[in-house]
PDB file of C-alpha atoms and ligand atoms in Angstrom:
ATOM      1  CA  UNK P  15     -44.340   0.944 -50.307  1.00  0.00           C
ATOM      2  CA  UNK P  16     -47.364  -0.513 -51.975  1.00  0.00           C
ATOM      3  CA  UNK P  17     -50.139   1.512 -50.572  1.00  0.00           C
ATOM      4  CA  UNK P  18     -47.819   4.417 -49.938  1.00  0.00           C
ATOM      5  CA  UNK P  19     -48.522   7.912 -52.424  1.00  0.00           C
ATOM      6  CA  UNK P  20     -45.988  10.298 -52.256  1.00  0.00           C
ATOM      7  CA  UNK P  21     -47.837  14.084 -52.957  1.00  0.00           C
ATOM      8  CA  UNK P  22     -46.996  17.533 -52.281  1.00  0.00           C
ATOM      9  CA  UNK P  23     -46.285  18.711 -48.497  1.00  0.00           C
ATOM     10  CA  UNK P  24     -49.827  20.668 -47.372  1.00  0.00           C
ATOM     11  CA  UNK P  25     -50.407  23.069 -45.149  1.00  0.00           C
ATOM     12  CA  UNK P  26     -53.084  20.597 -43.156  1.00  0.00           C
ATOM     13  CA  UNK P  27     -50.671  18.358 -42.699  1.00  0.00           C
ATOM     14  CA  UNK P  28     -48.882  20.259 -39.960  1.00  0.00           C
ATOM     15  CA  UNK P  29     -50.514  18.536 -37.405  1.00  0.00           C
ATOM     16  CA  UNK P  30     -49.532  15.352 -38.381  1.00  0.00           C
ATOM     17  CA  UNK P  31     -46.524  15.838 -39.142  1.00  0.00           C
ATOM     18  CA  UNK P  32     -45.368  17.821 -35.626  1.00  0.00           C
ATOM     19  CA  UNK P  33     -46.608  14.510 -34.472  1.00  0.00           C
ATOM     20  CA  UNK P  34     -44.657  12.382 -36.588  1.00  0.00           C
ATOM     21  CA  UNK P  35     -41.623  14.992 -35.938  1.00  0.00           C
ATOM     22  CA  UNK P  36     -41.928  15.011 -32.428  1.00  0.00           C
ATOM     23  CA  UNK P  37     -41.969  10.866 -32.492  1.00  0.00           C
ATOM     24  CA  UNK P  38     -38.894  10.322 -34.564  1.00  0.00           C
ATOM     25  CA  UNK P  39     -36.638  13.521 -33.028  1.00  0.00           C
ATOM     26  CA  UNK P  40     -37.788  13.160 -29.706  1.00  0.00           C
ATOM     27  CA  UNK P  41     -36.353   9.171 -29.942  1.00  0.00           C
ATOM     28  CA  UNK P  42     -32.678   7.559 -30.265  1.00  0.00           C
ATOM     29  CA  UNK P  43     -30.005   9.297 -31.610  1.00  0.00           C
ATOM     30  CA  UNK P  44     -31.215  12.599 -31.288  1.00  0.00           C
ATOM     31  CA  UNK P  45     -33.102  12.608 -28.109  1.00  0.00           C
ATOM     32  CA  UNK P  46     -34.575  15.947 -28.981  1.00  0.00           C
ATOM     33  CA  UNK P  47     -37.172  17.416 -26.590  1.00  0.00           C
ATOM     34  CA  UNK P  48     -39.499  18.932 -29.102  1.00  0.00           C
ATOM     35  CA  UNK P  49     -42.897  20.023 -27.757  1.00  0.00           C
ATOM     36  CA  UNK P  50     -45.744  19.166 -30.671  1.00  0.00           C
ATOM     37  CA  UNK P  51     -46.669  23.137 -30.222  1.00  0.00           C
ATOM     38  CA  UNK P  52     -43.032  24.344 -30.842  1.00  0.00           C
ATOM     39  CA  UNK P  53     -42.255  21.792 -33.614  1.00  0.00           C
ATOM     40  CA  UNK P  54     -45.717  23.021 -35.708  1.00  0.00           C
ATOM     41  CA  UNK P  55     -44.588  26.275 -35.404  1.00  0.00           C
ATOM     42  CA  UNK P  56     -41.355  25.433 -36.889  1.00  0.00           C
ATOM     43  CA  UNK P  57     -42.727  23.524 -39.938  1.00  0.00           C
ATOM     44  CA  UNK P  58     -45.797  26.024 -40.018  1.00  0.00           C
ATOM     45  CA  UNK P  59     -42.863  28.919 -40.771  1.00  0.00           C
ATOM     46  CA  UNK P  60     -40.714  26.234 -43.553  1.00  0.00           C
ATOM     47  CA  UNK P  61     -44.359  26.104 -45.115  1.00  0.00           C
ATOM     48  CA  UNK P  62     -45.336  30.152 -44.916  1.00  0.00           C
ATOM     49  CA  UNK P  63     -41.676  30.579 -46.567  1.00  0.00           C
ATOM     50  CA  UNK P  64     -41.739  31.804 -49.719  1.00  0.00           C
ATOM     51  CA  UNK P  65     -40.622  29.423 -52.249  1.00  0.00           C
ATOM     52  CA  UNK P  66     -41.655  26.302 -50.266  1.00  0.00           C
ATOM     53  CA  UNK P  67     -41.687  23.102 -51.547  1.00  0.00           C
ATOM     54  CA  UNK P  68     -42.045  19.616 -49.634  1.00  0.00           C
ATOM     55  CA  UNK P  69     -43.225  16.158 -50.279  1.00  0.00           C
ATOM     56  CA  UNK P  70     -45.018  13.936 -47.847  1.00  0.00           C
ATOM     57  CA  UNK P  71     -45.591  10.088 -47.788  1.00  0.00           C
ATOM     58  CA  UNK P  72     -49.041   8.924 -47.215  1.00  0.00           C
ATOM     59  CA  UNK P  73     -51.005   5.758 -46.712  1.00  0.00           C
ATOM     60  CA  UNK P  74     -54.292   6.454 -46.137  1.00  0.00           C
ATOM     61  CA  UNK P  75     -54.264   9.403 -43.470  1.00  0.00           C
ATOM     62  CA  UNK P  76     -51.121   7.944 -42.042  1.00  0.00           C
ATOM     63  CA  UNK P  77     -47.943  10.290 -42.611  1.00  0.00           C
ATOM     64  CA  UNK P  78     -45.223   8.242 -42.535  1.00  0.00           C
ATOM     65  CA  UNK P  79     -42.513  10.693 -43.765  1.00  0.00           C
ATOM     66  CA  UNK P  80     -41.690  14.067 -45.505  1.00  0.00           C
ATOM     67  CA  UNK P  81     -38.995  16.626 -46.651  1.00  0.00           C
ATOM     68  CA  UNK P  82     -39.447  20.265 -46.887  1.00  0.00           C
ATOM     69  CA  UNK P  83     -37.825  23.368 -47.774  1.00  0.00           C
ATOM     70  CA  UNK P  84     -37.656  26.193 -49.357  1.00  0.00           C
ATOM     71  CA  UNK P  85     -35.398  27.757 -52.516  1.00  0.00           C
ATOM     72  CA  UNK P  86     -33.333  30.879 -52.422  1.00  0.00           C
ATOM     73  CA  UNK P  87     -31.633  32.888 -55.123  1.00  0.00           C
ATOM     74  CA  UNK P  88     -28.036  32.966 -55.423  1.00  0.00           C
ATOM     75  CA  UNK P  89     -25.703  34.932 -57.809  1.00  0.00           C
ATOM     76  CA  UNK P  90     -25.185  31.497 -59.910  1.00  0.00           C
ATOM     77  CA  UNK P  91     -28.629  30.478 -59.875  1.00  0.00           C
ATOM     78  CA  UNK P  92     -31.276  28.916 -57.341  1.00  0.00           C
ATOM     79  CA  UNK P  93     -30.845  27.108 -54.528  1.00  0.00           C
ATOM     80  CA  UNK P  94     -32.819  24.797 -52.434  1.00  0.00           C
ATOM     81  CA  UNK P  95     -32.182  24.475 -48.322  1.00  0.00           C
ATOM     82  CA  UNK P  96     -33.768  21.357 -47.003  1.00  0.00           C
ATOM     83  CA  UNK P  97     -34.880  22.451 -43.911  1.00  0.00           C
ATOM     84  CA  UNK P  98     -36.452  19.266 -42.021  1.00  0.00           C
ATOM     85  CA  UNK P  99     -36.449  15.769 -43.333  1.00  0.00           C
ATOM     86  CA  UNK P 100     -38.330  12.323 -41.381  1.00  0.00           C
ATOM     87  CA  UNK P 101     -39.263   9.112 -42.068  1.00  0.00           C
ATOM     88  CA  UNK P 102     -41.366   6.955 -39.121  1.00  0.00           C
ATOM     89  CA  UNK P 103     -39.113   5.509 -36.942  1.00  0.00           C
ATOM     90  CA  UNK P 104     -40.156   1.744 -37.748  1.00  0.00           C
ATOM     91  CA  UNK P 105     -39.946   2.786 -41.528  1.00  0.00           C
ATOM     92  CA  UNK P 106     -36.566   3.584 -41.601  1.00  0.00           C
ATOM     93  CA  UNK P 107     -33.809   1.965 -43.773  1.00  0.00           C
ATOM     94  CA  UNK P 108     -36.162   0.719 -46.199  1.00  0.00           C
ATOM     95  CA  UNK P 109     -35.957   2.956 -49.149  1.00  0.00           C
ATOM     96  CA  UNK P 110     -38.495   6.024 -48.150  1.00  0.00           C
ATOM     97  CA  UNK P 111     -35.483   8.689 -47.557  1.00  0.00           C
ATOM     98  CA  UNK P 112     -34.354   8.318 -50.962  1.00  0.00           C
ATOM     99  CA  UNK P 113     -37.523   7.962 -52.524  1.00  0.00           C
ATOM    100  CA  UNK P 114     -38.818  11.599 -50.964  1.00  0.00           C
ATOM    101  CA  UNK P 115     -35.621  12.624 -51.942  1.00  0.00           C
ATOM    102  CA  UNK P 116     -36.192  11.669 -55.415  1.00  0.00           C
ATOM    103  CA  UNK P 117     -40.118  12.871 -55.352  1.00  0.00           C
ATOM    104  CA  UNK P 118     -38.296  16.608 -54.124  1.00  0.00           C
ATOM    105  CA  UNK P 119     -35.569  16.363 -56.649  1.00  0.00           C
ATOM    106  CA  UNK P 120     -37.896  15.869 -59.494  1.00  0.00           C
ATOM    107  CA  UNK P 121     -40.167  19.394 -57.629  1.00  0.00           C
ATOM    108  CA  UNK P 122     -37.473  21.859 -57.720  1.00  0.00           C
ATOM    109  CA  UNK P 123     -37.255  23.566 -61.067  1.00  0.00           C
ATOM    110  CA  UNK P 124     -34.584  25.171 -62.109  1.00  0.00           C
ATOM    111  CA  UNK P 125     -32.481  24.834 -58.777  1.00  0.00           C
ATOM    112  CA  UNK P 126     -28.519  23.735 -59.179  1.00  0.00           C
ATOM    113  CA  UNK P 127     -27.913  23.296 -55.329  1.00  0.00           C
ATOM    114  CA  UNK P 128     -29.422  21.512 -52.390  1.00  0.00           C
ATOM    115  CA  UNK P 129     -27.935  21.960 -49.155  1.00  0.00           C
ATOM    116  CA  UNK P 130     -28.970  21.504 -45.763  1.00  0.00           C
ATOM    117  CA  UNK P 131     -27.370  20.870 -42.061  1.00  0.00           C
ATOM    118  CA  UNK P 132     -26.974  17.870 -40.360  1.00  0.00           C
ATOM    119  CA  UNK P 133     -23.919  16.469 -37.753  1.00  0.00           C
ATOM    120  CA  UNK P 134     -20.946  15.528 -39.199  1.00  0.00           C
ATOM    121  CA  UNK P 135     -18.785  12.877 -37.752  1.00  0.00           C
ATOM    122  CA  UNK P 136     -21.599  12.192 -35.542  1.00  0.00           C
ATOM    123  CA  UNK P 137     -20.592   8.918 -33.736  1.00  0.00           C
ATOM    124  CA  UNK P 138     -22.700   5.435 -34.671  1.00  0.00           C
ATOM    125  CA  UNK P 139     -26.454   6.177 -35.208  1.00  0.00           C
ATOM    126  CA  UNK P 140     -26.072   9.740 -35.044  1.00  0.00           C
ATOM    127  CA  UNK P 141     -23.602   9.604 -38.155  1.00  0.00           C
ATOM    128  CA  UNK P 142     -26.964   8.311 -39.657  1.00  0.00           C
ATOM    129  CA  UNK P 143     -28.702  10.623 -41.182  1.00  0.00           C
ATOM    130  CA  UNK P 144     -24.846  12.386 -43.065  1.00  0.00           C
ATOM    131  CA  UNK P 145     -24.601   8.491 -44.180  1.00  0.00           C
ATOM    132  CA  UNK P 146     -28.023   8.481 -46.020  1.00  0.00           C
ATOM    133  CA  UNK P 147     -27.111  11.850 -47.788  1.00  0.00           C
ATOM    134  CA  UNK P 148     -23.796  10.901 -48.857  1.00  0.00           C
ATOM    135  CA  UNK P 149     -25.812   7.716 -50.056  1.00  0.00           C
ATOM    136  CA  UNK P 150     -27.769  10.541 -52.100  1.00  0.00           C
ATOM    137  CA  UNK P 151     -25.226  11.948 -53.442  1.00  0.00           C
ATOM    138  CA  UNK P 152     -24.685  14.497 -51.002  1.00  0.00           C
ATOM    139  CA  UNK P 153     -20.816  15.803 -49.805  1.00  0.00           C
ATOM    140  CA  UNK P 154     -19.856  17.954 -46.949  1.00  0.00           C
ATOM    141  CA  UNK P 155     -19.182  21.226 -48.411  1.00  0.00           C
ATOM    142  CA  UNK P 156     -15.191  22.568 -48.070  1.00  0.00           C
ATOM    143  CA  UNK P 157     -15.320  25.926 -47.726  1.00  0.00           C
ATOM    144  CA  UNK P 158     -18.387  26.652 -46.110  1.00  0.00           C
ATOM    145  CA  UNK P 159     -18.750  26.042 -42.307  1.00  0.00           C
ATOM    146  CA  UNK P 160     -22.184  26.990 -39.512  1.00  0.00           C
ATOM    147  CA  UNK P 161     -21.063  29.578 -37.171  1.00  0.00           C
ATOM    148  CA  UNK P 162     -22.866  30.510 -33.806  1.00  0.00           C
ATOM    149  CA  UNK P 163     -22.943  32.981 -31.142  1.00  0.00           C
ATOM    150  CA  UNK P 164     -25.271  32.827 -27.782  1.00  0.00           C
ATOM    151  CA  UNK P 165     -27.255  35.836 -26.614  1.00  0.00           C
ATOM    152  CA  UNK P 166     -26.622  37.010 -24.260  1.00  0.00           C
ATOM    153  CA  UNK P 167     -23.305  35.379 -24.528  1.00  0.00           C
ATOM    154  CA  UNK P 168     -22.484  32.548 -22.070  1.00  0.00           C
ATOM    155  CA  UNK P 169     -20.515  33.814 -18.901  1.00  0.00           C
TER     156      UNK P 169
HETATM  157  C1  COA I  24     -32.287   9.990 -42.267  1.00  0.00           C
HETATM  158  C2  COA I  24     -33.616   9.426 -42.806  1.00  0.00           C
HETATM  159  C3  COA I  24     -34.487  10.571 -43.314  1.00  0.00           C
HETATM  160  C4  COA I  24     -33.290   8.467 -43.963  1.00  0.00           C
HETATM  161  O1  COA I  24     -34.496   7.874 -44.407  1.00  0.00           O
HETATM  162  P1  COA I  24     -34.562   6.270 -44.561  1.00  0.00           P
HETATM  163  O2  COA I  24     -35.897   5.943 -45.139  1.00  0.00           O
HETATM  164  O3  COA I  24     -34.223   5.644 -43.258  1.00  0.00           O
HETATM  165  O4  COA I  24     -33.362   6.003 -45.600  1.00  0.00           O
HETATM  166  P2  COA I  24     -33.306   4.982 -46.837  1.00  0.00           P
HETATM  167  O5  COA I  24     -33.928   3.680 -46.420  1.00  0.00           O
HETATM  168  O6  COA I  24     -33.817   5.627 -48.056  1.00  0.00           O
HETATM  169  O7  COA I  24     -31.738   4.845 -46.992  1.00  0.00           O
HETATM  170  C5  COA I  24     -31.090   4.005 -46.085  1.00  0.00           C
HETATM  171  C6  COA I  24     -29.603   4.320 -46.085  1.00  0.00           C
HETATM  172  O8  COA I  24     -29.361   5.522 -45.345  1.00  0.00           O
HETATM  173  C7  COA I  24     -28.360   5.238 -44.343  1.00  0.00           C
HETATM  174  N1  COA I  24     -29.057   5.117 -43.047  1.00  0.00           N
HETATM  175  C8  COA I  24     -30.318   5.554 -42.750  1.00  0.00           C
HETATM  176  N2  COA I  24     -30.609   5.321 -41.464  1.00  0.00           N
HETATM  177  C9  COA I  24     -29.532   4.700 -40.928  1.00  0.00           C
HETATM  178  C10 COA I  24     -29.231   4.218 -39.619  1.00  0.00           C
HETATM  179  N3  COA I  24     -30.072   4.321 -38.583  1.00  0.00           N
HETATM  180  N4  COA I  24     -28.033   3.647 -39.420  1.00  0.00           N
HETATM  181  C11 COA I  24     -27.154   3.559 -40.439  1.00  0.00           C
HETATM  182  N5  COA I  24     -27.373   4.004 -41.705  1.00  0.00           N
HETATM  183  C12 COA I  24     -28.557   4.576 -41.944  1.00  0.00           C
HETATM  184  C13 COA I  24     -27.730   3.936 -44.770  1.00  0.00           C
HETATM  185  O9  COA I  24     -26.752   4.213 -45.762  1.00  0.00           O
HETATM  186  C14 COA I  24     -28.903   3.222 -45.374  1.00  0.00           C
HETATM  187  O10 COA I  24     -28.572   2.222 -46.307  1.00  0.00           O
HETATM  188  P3  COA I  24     -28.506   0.695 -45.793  1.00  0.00           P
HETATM  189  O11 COA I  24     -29.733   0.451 -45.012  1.00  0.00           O
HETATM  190  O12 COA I  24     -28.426  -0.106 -47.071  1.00  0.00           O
HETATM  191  O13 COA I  24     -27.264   0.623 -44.963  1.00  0.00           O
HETATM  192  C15 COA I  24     -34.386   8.619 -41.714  1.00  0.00           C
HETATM  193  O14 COA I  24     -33.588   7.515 -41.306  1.00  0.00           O
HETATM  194  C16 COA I  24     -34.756   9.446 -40.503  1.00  0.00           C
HETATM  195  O15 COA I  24     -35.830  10.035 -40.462  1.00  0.00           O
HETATM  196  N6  COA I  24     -33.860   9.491 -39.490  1.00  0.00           N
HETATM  197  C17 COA I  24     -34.143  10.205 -38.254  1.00  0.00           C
HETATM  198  C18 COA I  24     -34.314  11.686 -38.500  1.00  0.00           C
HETATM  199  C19 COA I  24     -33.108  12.288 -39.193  1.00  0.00           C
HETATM  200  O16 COA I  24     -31.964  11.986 -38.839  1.00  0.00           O
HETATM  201  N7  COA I  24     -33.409  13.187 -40.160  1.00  0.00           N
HETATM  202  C20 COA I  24     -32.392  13.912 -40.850  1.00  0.00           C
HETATM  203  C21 COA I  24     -31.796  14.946 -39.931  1.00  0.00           C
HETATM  204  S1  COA I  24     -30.787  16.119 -40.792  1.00  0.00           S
END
């Protein structure tokens, strides 16, 4: 990570970072099918939240990864709910996840919680990305679960 800076997540990076987004989601496990237009939107509304805070890794005008969020008041305190998180595909496994991590961590003032959702259980590579946050020091929450419901609902 020689040449590599670490620096707050800006606005005119959205570009770059759909790009980036689109590259790594789009790809193995997830197989996503992000459009660049609908993934900028997405980071372009984590950004306009208010009490945004991300972290990008640079070299030079490349973008090879970033984690951003916002915090959120709770009765206990502030929280923080990491909303997207990347690293370049060839980058992975070498130490940038937990170094953004680290670069966030040392951001978010006054916060007592991060959370955020990933799979769980996720067979192989897809149990990837709950691996690296356990690494972290991350642990599936007990009582709280993500419920859904489709709109119209599904026949
Ligand atoms: C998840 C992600 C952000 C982690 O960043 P990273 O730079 O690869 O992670 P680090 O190098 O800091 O940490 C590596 C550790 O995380 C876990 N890990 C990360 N990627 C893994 C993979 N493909 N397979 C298995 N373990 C993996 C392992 O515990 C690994 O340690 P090890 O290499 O010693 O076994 C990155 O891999 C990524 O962008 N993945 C695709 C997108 C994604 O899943 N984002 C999170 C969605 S919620």
């Amino acid at each position: 990570m020689s040449d590599q800076i670490i620096d707050v997540f800006k606005a005119d990076r959205l570009d770059a970072a759909a790009r980036l987004f689109v590259s790594v989601f789009n790809a193995e496990p997830w197989n996503d099918r992000w459009s660049e237009a609908s993934v900028r939107a997405r980071l372009a509304d984590v950004v306009a939240t208010p009490g945004f805070v991300g972290v990008a890794l640079q070299a030079g005008q490349d973008l090879h990864g970033f984690a951003i969020g916002h915090t959120e008041q709770w009765f206990t305190g502030r929280h923080f709910l990491l909303q997207e998180m990347c690293v370049r595909t060839d980058l992975q496994r070498q130490g940038v996840g937990a170094a953004l991590l680290d670069a966030l961590e040392a951001r978010l003032v006054d916060v007592e919680q991060i959370y955020l959702l990933t799979e769980q259980d996720g067979a192989a590579r897809r149990g990837a990305a709950q691996r690296f946050y356990e690494r972290c020091g991350f642990r599936a929450a007990r009582r709280t679960g993500v419920m859904t419901k489709r709109i119209p609902p599904m026949p």
